[in-house]
Coordinates of C-alpha atoms and ligand atoms in Angstrom, one line a residue:
M1128 CA 112.4 114.8 -69.2
D1129 CA 114.6 112.7 -66.9
T1130 CA 117.7 113.0 -69.2
K1131 CA 117.2 116.7 -69.5
L1132 CA 116.9 117.1 -65.8
Q1133 CA 120.1 115.0 -65.3
E1134 CA 121.9 117.1 -67.8
L1135 CA 120.8 120.3 -66.0
K1136 CA 122.0 118.9 -62.7
R1137 CA 125.3 117.8 -64.1
H1138 CA 125.8 121.3 -65.5
L1139 CA 124.9 123.0 -62.3
Q1140 CA 127.1 120.6 -60.3
E1141 CA 130.1 121.9 -62.4
V1142 CA 129.1 125.5 -61.6
S1143 CA 128.9 124.5 -57.9
D1144 CA 132.3 122.8 -58.0
L1145 CA 133.9 125.8 -59.6
D1146 CA 132.4 128.1 -57.0
S1147 CA 133.5 125.8 -54.2
A1148 CA 137.1 125.7 -55.6
A1149 CA 137.0 129.5 -55.6
A1150 CA 135.7 129.5 -52.0
L1151 CA 138.5 127.3 -51.0
L1152 CA 141.1 129.6 -52.5
N1153 CA 139.4 132.5 -50.7
W1154 CA 139.4 130.6 -47.4
D1155 CA 143.1 130.0 -47.8
Q1156 CA 143.7 133.6 -48.7
T1157 CA 142.1 134.8 -45.4
T1158 CA 143.7 132.1 -43.2
Y1159 CA 147.1 130.7 -44.2
M1160 CA 148.3 132.2 -47.4
P1161 CA 151.5 134.2 -47.1
P1162 CA 151.3 137.8 -48.3
G1163 CA 153.4 137.0 -51.4
G1164 CA 150.6 134.9 -52.8
A1165 CA 148.1 137.8 -53.1
A1166 CA 148.6 138.8 -56.7
A1167 CA 148.4 135.3 -58.2
R1168 CA 145.5 134.4 -55.9
G1169 CA 143.5 137.3 -57.2
R1170 CA 144.1 136.1 -60.7
Q1171 CA 143.2 132.5 -59.8
I1172 CA 140.0 133.4 -58.1
A1173 CA 139.0 135.6 -61.0
L1174 CA 139.5 132.8 -63.5
L1175 CA 137.3 130.4 -61.5
A1176 CA 134.7 133.1 -61.2
Q1177 CA 134.8 133.6 -65.0
L1178 CA 134.6 129.9 -65.7
S1179 CA 131.7 129.5 -63.3
H1180 CA 129.8 132.4 -64.9
E1181 CA 130.4 131.1 -68.4
K1182 CA 129.2 127.7 -67.4
L1183 CA 126.1 129.1 -65.7
T1184 CA 125.2 131.3 -68.7
D1185 CA 125.8 128.7 -71.3
P1186 CA 122.9 128.9 -73.8
A1187 CA 122.5 125.1 -73.3
V1188 CA 121.3 125.9 -69.7
G1189 CA 118.7 128.3 -71.0
K1190 CA 117.6 125.7 -73.5
L1191 CA 117.3 123.0 -70.8
L1192 CA 115.4 125.3 -68.6
D1193 CA 112.9 126.1 -71.4
D1194 CA 112.6 122.4 -72.2
L1195 CA 111.9 121.6 -68.5
R1196 CA 109.2 124.2 -68.0
S1197 CA 106.2 121.9 -68.6
Y1198 CA 107.8 119.2 -66.4
E1199 CA 108.3 121.8 -63.6
E1200 CA 104.7 122.9 -63.9
S1201 CA 103.5 119.3 -63.5
L1202 CA 105.3 119.1 -60.1
P1203 CA 104.3 120.4 -56.7
Y1204 CA 105.9 123.8 -56.1
D1205 CA 107.8 122.6 -53.1
S1206 CA 109.2 119.4 -54.7
D1207 CA 113.0 119.2 -55.0
D1208 CA 112.9 119.1 -58.8
A1209 CA 110.5 122.0 -59.3
S1210 CA 112.5 124.1 -56.8
L1211 CA 115.7 123.3 -58.5
I1212 CA 114.4 124.3 -61.9
R1213 CA 112.8 127.5 -60.5
V1214 CA 115.9 128.6 -58.6
A1215 CA 118.3 127.7 -61.4
R1216 CA 116.1 129.7 -63.8
R1217 CA 116.2 132.7 -61.5
N1218 CA 120.0 132.5 -61.2
F1219 CA 120.4 131.9 -65.0
Q1220 CA 118.2 134.9 -65.9
R1221 CA 120.2 137.1 -63.5
A1222 CA 123.6 135.9 -64.6
V1223 CA 123.0 136.2 -68.4
K1224 CA 122.5 140.0 -67.9
V1225 CA 126.1 140.3 -66.7
P1226 CA 129.0 139.7 -69.1
A1227 CA 131.5 137.1 -67.9
S1228 CA 134.4 139.5 -68.5
F1229 CA 132.8 141.9 -66.1
M1230 CA 132.4 139.2 -63.4
A1231 CA 136.1 138.4 -63.8
A1232 CA 137.2 142.0 -63.6
L1233 CA 135.0 142.5 -60.5
S1234 CA 136.4 139.4 -58.8
A1235 CA 140.0 140.3 -59.6
H1236 CA 139.5 143.8 -58.3
M1237 CA 137.9 142.5 -55.1
A1238 CA 140.9 140.3 -54.3
E1239 CA 143.3 143.3 -54.8
S1240 CA 141.1 145.6 -52.8
Y1241 CA 140.9 143.1 -49.9
E1242 CA 144.7 142.9 -49.8
A1243 CA 145.0 146.7 -49.9
W1244 CA 142.5 147.0 -47.0
A1245 CA 144.2 144.3 -44.9
K1246 CA 147.4 146.4 -45.1
A1247 CA 145.7 149.8 -44.7
R1248 CA 143.5 149.1 -41.7
P1249 CA 146.3 148.5 -39.1
Q1250 CA 148.0 151.6 -40.5
N1251 CA 144.9 153.7 -40.4
D1252 CA 145.5 154.6 -44.0
F1253 CA 142.2 155.3 -45.7
A1254 CA 144.0 157.3 -48.5
S1255 CA 145.7 154.1 -49.7
V1256 CA 142.4 152.2 -50.2
R1257 CA 140.4 155.2 -51.5
P1258 CA 141.2 154.5 -55.2
Y1259 CA 140.2 150.8 -54.7
L1260 CA 136.9 151.9 -53.0
E1261 CA 136.2 154.4 -55.8
K1262 CA 136.7 151.7 -58.4
T1263 CA 134.5 149.3 -56.3
L1264 CA 131.7 152.0 -56.3
D1265 CA 132.0 152.3 -60.1
L1266 CA 131.9 148.6 -60.6
S1267 CA 128.9 148.3 -58.2
R1268 CA 126.9 150.9 -60.1
Q1269 CA 127.9 149.1 -63.4
L1270 CA 126.7 145.8 -61.9
A1271 CA 123.3 147.4 -60.9
N1272 CA 122.9 149.0 -64.3
Y1273 CA 122.9 145.6 -65.9
F1274 CA 119.4 145.4 -64.4
P1275 CA 117.6 148.4 -65.8
G1276 CA 114.1 149.3 -64.6
Y1277 CA 115.0 149.4 -60.9
E1278 CA 113.2 151.7 -58.5
H1279 CA 116.5 152.4 -56.6
I1280 CA 120.0 151.7 -58.0
A1281 CA 120.7 149.5 -54.9
D1282 CA 117.7 147.3 -55.6
P1283 CA 119.4 144.9 -58.0
L1284 CA 122.3 144.5 -55.5
I1285 CA 120.0 144.0 -52.6
D1286 CA 118.3 141.4 -54.6
Y1287 CA 121.4 139.2 -54.9
L1288 CA 121.6 138.7 -51.1
D1289 CA 118.0 139.3 -50.0
Y1290 CA 115.9 138.2 -52.9
G1291 CA 112.6 140.1 -53.1
M1292 CA 113.7 143.0 -50.9
K1293 CA 114.1 146.6 -52.1
A1294 CA 115.7 149.7 -50.7
S1295 CA 112.2 151.2 -50.1
T1296 CA 111.0 148.1 -48.2
I1297 CA 114.1 148.0 -46.0
R1298 CA 114.0 151.7 -45.3
A1299 CA 110.4 151.4 -44.1
I1300 CA 111.3 148.4 -41.8
F1301 CA 114.4 150.2 -40.5
S1302 CA 112.6 153.4 -39.7
E1303 CA 109.9 151.6 -37.7
L1304 CA 112.6 149.6 -35.9
R1305 CA 114.6 152.7 -35.2
S1306 CA 111.7 154.5 -33.6
Q1307 CA 111.4 151.7 -31.1
L1308 CA 115.1 151.2 -30.5
V1309 CA 116.2 154.8 -29.9
P1310 CA 114.1 155.3 -26.7
L1311 CA 115.2 151.8 -25.5
V1312 CA 118.9 152.8 -25.9
E1313 CA 118.2 156.1 -24.2
A1314 CA 116.5 154.4 -21.2
I1315 CA 119.3 151.9 -20.8
T1316 CA 122.3 154.2 -21.3
S1317 CA 120.9 156.8 -18.9
Q1318 CA 121.6 154.3 -16.2
P1319 CA 125.1 153.4 -14.8
P1320 CA 126.9 151.0 -17.2
A1321 CA 127.1 147.4 -16.4
D1322 CA 130.5 146.3 -15.0
D1323 CA 132.1 144.0 -17.6
S1324 CA 135.6 144.0 -16.1
C1325 CA 135.3 140.3 -15.5
L1326 CA 135.6 139.7 -19.3
H1327 CA 138.7 141.8 -19.6
R1328 CA 141.2 139.8 -17.5
T1329 CA 143.7 137.7 -19.3
F1330 CA 142.2 134.6 -20.9
P1331 CA 144.9 132.5 -22.7
E1332 CA 144.1 131.7 -26.3
A1333 CA 144.3 127.9 -26.2
Q1334 CA 141.8 127.7 -23.3
Q1335 CA 139.4 130.1 -25.1
I1336 CA 139.5 128.0 -28.3
A1337 CA 139.0 124.8 -26.3
F1338 CA 136.0 126.2 -24.4
G1339 CA 134.4 127.6 -27.5
T1340 CA 135.0 124.3 -29.3
D1341 CA 133.1 122.4 -26.5
V1342 CA 130.3 124.9 -26.6
I1343 CA 129.7 124.8 -30.4
R1344 CA 130.0 121.0 -30.4
C1345 CA 127.3 120.9 -27.8
L1346 CA 125.1 123.2 -29.8
G1347 CA 125.4 120.8 -32.7
Y1348 CA 128.2 122.0 -35.0
D1349 CA 129.6 118.9 -36.6
F1350 CA 133.4 118.8 -36.7
E1351 CA 133.3 115.7 -38.8
R1352 CA 132.0 118.0 -41.5
G1353 CA 133.7 121.2 -40.5
R1354 CA 136.8 122.7 -39.0
L1355 CA 137.9 125.9 -37.2
D1356 CA 140.8 128.2 -38.0
K1357 CA 141.9 131.7 -37.2
T1358 CA 141.4 134.8 -39.3
H1359 CA 141.1 138.6 -39.0
H1360 CA 137.4 138.8 -39.7
P1361 CA 135.5 135.7 -38.7
F1362 CA 133.3 134.0 -41.3
M1363 CA 131.8 130.7 -42.4
T1364 CA 132.4 129.1 -45.7
K1365 CA 131.3 125.9 -47.4
F1366 CA 133.0 123.7 -50.0
S1367 CA 130.3 121.0 -49.9
L1368 CA 127.6 119.9 -47.4
G1369 CA 130.3 117.7 -46.0
D1370 CA 132.8 120.5 -45.5
V1371 CA 131.4 123.6 -43.8
R1372 CA 134.2 125.6 -42.1
I1373 CA 134.3 128.4 -39.6
T1374 CA 136.9 130.9 -38.5
T1375 CA 137.4 132.9 -35.4
R1376 CA 139.8 135.5 -33.8
V1377 CA 141.0 135.6 -30.3
D1378 CA 141.7 138.6 -28.0
E1379 CA 143.2 137.4 -24.8
Q1380 CA 141.9 140.5 -23.0
D1381 CA 138.4 140.1 -24.2
L1382 CA 136.7 136.8 -23.4
G1383 CA 133.5 137.5 -25.4
N1384 CA 135.2 138.2 -28.7
C1385 CA 136.3 134.7 -29.6
L1386 CA 133.5 132.8 -27.8
F1387 CA 130.5 134.7 -29.3
S1388 CA 132.0 134.9 -32.8
M1389 CA 132.5 131.1 -32.6
V1390 CA 128.8 130.6 -31.6
H1391 CA 127.8 133.1 -34.3
E1392 CA 129.7 131.3 -37.1
A1393 CA 128.6 127.9 -35.8
G1394 CA 125.0 129.2 -36.2
H1395 CA 125.7 129.9 -39.9
A1396 CA 127.4 126.6 -40.3
M1397 CA 124.7 124.5 -38.6
Y1398 CA 122.2 126.0 -41.2
E1399 CA 124.4 124.8 -44.0
Q1400 CA 125.2 121.4 -42.3
G1401 CA 121.4 120.9 -41.8
I1402 CA 120.6 121.1 -45.6
R1403 CA 119.3 117.8 -46.9
M1404 CA 122.1 115.9 -48.7
E1405 CA 119.8 115.3 -51.7
L1406 CA 120.3 119.0 -52.5
E1407 CA 124.2 118.7 -52.6
A1408 CA 125.9 120.5 -55.4
T1409 CA 122.7 122.1 -56.7
P1410 CA 121.8 125.8 -56.4
L1411 CA 119.5 124.8 -53.6
A1412 CA 122.5 123.7 -51.4
G1413 CA 122.9 127.0 -49.5
G1414 CA 121.1 129.3 -47.2
T1415 CA 118.3 131.2 -48.9
S1416 CA 119.2 134.8 -48.1
S1417 CA 121.6 136.9 -46.1
G1418 CA 118.7 137.8 -43.7
V1419 CA 117.7 134.2 -43.0
H1420 CA 121.4 133.2 -42.7
E1421 CA 122.0 135.9 -40.2
S1422 CA 118.9 135.0 -38.3
Q1423 CA 120.4 131.6 -37.6
S1424 CA 123.8 132.9 -36.5
R1425 CA 122.2 135.5 -34.3
L1426 CA 119.6 133.2 -32.9
W1427 CA 122.4 131.0 -31.5
E1428 CA 124.7 133.8 -30.6
N1429 CA 122.3 136.1 -28.9
I1430 CA 118.9 134.6 -28.1
V1431 CA 120.6 131.3 -26.9
G1432 CA 124.2 132.2 -26.3
R1433 CA 123.7 135.4 -24.4
G1434 CA 120.6 134.1 -22.5
R1435 CA 120.4 133.5 -18.8
G1436 CA 119.5 129.8 -19.2
F1437 CA 122.4 129.0 -21.4
W1438 CA 124.8 130.3 -18.8
E1439 CA 123.1 128.4 -15.9
H1440 CA 124.4 125.4 -17.7
F1441 CA 127.7 126.7 -19.1
Y1442 CA 128.9 129.1 -16.5
P1443 CA 130.2 126.5 -14.0
K1444 CA 132.1 125.0 -16.8
L1445 CA 133.5 128.3 -17.9
Q1446 CA 134.6 129.0 -14.2
A1447 CA 136.3 125.6 -14.1
A1448 CA 138.2 126.5 -17.3
F1449 CA 139.2 129.9 -15.9
P1450 CA 139.2 129.5 -12.1
D1451 CA 141.6 132.4 -11.4
Q1452 CA 139.8 134.8 -13.7
L1453 CA 136.1 133.9 -12.9
G1454 CA 136.1 131.7 -9.9
S1455 CA 134.8 134.4 -7.6
V1456 CA 132.6 136.2 -10.2
P1457 CA 128.9 135.4 -9.6
L1458 CA 126.7 134.3 -12.6
D1459 CA 124.6 137.4 -12.4
T1460 CA 127.7 139.7 -12.7
F1461 CA 128.9 137.7 -15.7
Y1462 CA 125.4 137.7 -17.3
R1463 CA 125.2 141.4 -17.0
A1464 CA 128.7 141.8 -18.4
I1465 CA 128.0 139.8 -21.6
N1466 CA 124.8 141.9 -22.1
K1467 CA 126.3 145.2 -21.4
V1468 CA 124.6 147.9 -23.5
Q1469 CA 126.6 150.9 -24.5
R1470 CA 127.1 153.3 -27.3
S1471 CA 130.2 152.1 -29.1
L1472 CA 132.2 152.4 -32.3
I1473 CA 132.7 148.9 -33.6
R1474 CA 129.8 147.1 -35.1
T1475 CA 131.0 143.6 -34.5
E1476 CA 131.5 144.3 -30.8
A1477 CA 128.2 146.1 -30.4
D1478 CA 125.5 144.8 -28.0
E1479 CA 122.1 143.6 -29.2
V1480 CA 120.3 146.8 -28.5
T1481 CA 122.6 149.3 -30.2
Y1482 CA 123.8 146.9 -33.0
N1483 CA 121.1 147.8 -35.5
L1484 CA 122.0 151.5 -35.4
H1485 CA 125.5 150.5 -36.7
V1486 CA 123.8 148.6 -39.6
M1487 CA 121.3 151.3 -40.5
L1488 CA 124.0 154.0 -41.0
R1489 CA 126.0 151.6 -43.3
F1490 CA 122.9 150.8 -45.3
D1491 CA 122.2 154.5 -45.7
F1492 CA 125.8 155.2 -46.8
E1493 CA 125.5 152.4 -49.4
L1494 CA 122.4 154.0 -50.9
M1495 CA 124.0 157.5 -50.9
M1496 CA 127.2 156.3 -52.5
L1497 CA 125.3 154.4 -55.2
E1498 CA 122.9 157.4 -55.8
G1499 CA 126.0 159.7 -56.1
T1500 CA 125.0 161.9 -53.2
L1501 CA 128.0 160.8 -51.1
A1502 CA 131.5 160.7 -52.7
V1503 CA 134.1 158.1 -51.5
R1504 CA 136.5 160.9 -50.5
D1505 CA 133.8 162.3 -48.2
L1506 CA 133.0 159.0 -46.6
P1507 CA 135.4 159.1 -43.6
D1508 CA 134.0 162.5 -42.4
A1509 CA 130.4 161.5 -43.1
W1510 CA 131.1 158.3 -41.1
H1511 CA 132.4 160.2 -38.1
A1512 CA 129.5 162.7 -38.3
R1513 CA 126.9 160.0 -38.4
Y1514 CA 128.4 158.1 -35.5
K1515 CA 128.4 161.2 -33.5
A1516 CA 124.7 161.8 -34.3
D1517 CA 123.4 158.3 -33.9
L1518 CA 125.7 156.8 -31.3
G1519 CA 127.1 159.9 -29.6
L1520 CA 130.7 158.9 -30.3
R1521 CA 133.5 159.8 -32.7
A1522 CA 136.3 157.4 -33.5
S1523 CA 139.8 158.9 -33.2
D1524 CA 140.8 157.5 -36.5
D1525 CA 139.5 155.7 -39.6
K1526 CA 140.7 152.3 -38.4
D1527 CA 137.8 152.2 -36.1
G1528 CA 135.7 154.3 -38.5
V1529 CA 135.2 153.6 -42.1
L1530 CA 138.0 150.9 -42.3
Q1531 CA 136.5 148.6 -39.6
D1532 CA 134.4 146.3 -41.8
V1533 CA 135.8 144.2 -44.6
H1534 CA 132.6 144.3 -46.7
W1535 CA 133.1 147.2 -49.1
Y1536 CA 136.8 146.2 -49.5
G1537 CA 136.2 142.6 -50.3
G1538 CA 132.9 142.8 -52.1
Y1539 CA 130.7 145.3 -54.0
I1540 CA 128.9 148.2 -52.3
G1541 CA 125.1 147.8 -52.0
G1542 CA 122.9 145.4 -50.1
V1543 CA 125.7 143.9 -48.0
F1544 CA 124.6 145.2 -44.5
Q1545 CA 120.8 145.0 -44.3
G1546 CA 120.9 141.3 -43.8
Y1547 CA 122.3 141.7 -40.2
T1548 CA 119.3 143.7 -39.0
L1549 CA 116.8 141.6 -41.0
G1550 CA 118.5 138.6 -39.4
N1551 CA 117.9 140.0 -35.9
I1552 CA 114.3 140.6 -36.6
L1553 CA 113.9 137.1 -38.2
S1554 CA 115.8 135.4 -35.4
A1555 CA 113.1 136.5 -32.9
Q1556 CA 110.3 135.4 -35.2
F1557 CA 111.8 131.9 -35.7
Y1558 CA 112.6 131.5 -32.0
A1559 CA 109.0 132.6 -31.0
A1560 CA 107.6 130.0 -33.5
A1561 CA 109.9 127.3 -32.1
L1562 CA 108.8 128.1 -28.6
K1563 CA 105.2 128.0 -29.5
A1564 CA 105.7 124.5 -30.8
H1565 CA 108.0 123.5 -27.9
P1566 CA 107.5 125.5 -24.8
E1567 CA 110.0 123.3 -23.1
I1568 CA 112.9 124.7 -25.1
P1569 CA 114.1 127.3 -22.5
A1570 CA 114.2 124.7 -19.7
Q1571 CA 116.2 122.4 -22.0
I1572 CA 118.7 125.1 -22.8
A1573 CA 119.3 125.6 -19.1
R1574 CA 120.2 121.9 -18.9
G1575 CA 122.5 122.2 -21.9
E1576 CA 120.2 120.4 -24.3
F1577 CA 119.8 121.9 -27.7
G1578 CA 118.3 119.1 -29.7
T1579 CA 114.7 120.2 -29.7
L1580 CA 115.5 123.7 -30.9
R1581 CA 118.0 122.5 -33.5
G1582 CA 115.4 119.9 -34.6
W1583 CA 112.7 122.6 -35.1
L1584 CA 115.2 124.8 -37.0
T1585 CA 116.3 121.9 -39.1
E1586 CA 112.7 120.9 -40.0
H1587 CA 111.5 124.5 -40.7
V1588 CA 114.6 126.3 -42.0
Y1589 CA 117.8 124.3 -42.4
Q1590 CA 116.8 121.3 -44.5
H1591 CA 115.2 123.4 -47.2
G1592 CA 118.4 125.2 -48.3
S1593 CA 117.3 127.7 -51.0
K1594 CA 114.1 125.9 -52.0
F1595 CA 112.0 128.7 -50.7
T1596 CA 112.5 132.5 -50.7
A1597 CA 113.0 134.2 -47.4
S1598 CA 109.4 135.3 -47.3
E1599 CA 108.1 131.9 -48.3
L1600 CA 110.2 130.2 -45.7
L1601 CA 109.1 132.6 -43.0
A1602 CA 105.4 132.2 -43.9
R1603 CA 105.8 128.4 -43.8
A1604 CA 107.7 128.4 -40.5
T1605 CA 105.9 131.2 -38.6
G1606 CA 102.6 131.6 -40.4
G1607 CA 103.2 135.2 -41.3
P1608 CA 105.3 137.9 -42.9
L1609 CA 108.3 139.8 -41.6
N1610 CA 107.3 141.5 -38.4
I1611 CA 109.5 143.5 -35.9
E1612 CA 107.2 142.9 -32.9
P1613 CA 108.7 139.6 -31.7
Y1614 CA 112.2 141.2 -31.8
I1615 CA 111.1 144.3 -30.0
H1616 CA 109.2 142.2 -27.4
Y1617 CA 112.3 140.0 -26.9
L1618 CA 114.6 143.0 -26.4
R1619 CA 112.1 144.7 -24.0
E1620 CA 111.7 141.6 -21.9
K1621 CA 115.3 140.8 -21.7
Y1622 CA 116.7 144.2 -21.2
G1623 CA 113.7 145.4 -19.2
A1624 CA 114.6 142.8 -16.6
L1625 CA 118.4 143.4 -16.8
Y1626 CA 118.0 147.2 -16.4
K1627 CA 114.8 147.2 -14.4
L1628 CA 112.9 149.3 -17.0
N1629 CA 109.2 149.8 -16.7
Ligands
ZN2463 ZN1 127.0 136.5 -39.6

């Protein structure tokens, strides 16, 4: 059995290495590559995607997985080996349903589509990306249809990123959450808006990056196993457990933009950096779902990074970094500013309370496009109409409308947005469980100490990588299933105090 397991691991390590090489090319494309490199880069990434897919779907892998079944059954469910075989089998069974040539075509199209979007967005030119998006929708449906027997055509796509979830489950969670959020948004926005002018003075880029770097180092992001670069749309990427990179963007007239995106991406990265080294280069060496991944970024960004205690520690340091801009601004004014709730147009800049409304409408649009009830050509108008209905605002152009997010232009359509809201819900569940075990955490955060919280997360979430599904992980860490109550409670407490709601 041991030789068969070693053979499986060697095979999967090659899959992982090919994927990491593709991720590196992708990182380069979105950070330093000159525009002239686009065409060749698309081809190169597509080749690696095809090779990885061929290697993963090699019949020899299927044979090894069959041969290892009795060994797997002899092991405890949560052992590394049983988990490796189980997750590898799931990936294999999914991958063999999709032809390698399709994966290559999809990947090549995504690279071209991303380039088209990167040019189109600043020029507010939806017409130029429309053919790409139409092809993306076709390919997305084709991908889903490799998995017949679904309840909703989005289900197989949702399954890629949030394994075990379905459109119907997510719709139910979202509608329950929505019924709680809408009155809260109403109650807050009927009051005079918070004054956030202190965030919109001029904050030079170098100082913003330096401050953000100090903050995330303090939270626990390991620069010996990571680095920070600039990009249009911040993200985290990983080439091995020893190389987990993050990117950010800087707006000199908006202090929150760079800082909170750095904390957010560092949250993703700490999850990956916290995975046990024994899982390196296996299918277990990554976060388990988009919802759980996002729970970690948002826990650090929002629950910690936009919390009062966090700024009791960091605000004097921020004032020292920007004495002219913030020296005379009291902590309370700053705290209200970074938690300003308002109906807005841009998802990535939305506050915690309205954020999920941005996600829900995207999720609905994905379902409608895949069902065929919304055509790509009608998407820009549908977008404006839904923003008007849900957030009371209409963007003056598509740049801040349907072109604002990279997702549908750099990936397939279906299942790519729900993780943000699932992540918000889960972040509150994980944090509540950590607090139950360690009630001293808030006081520690106010002293700039994050080790206890990070330690709890490492023990209950990070170290396991993908050994457990999201629901298994949640049950082990919190003792129960997904539940919106801790999140609603968190929002009510925090914003109830900020806006003096009853
Ligand atoms: Zn994220």
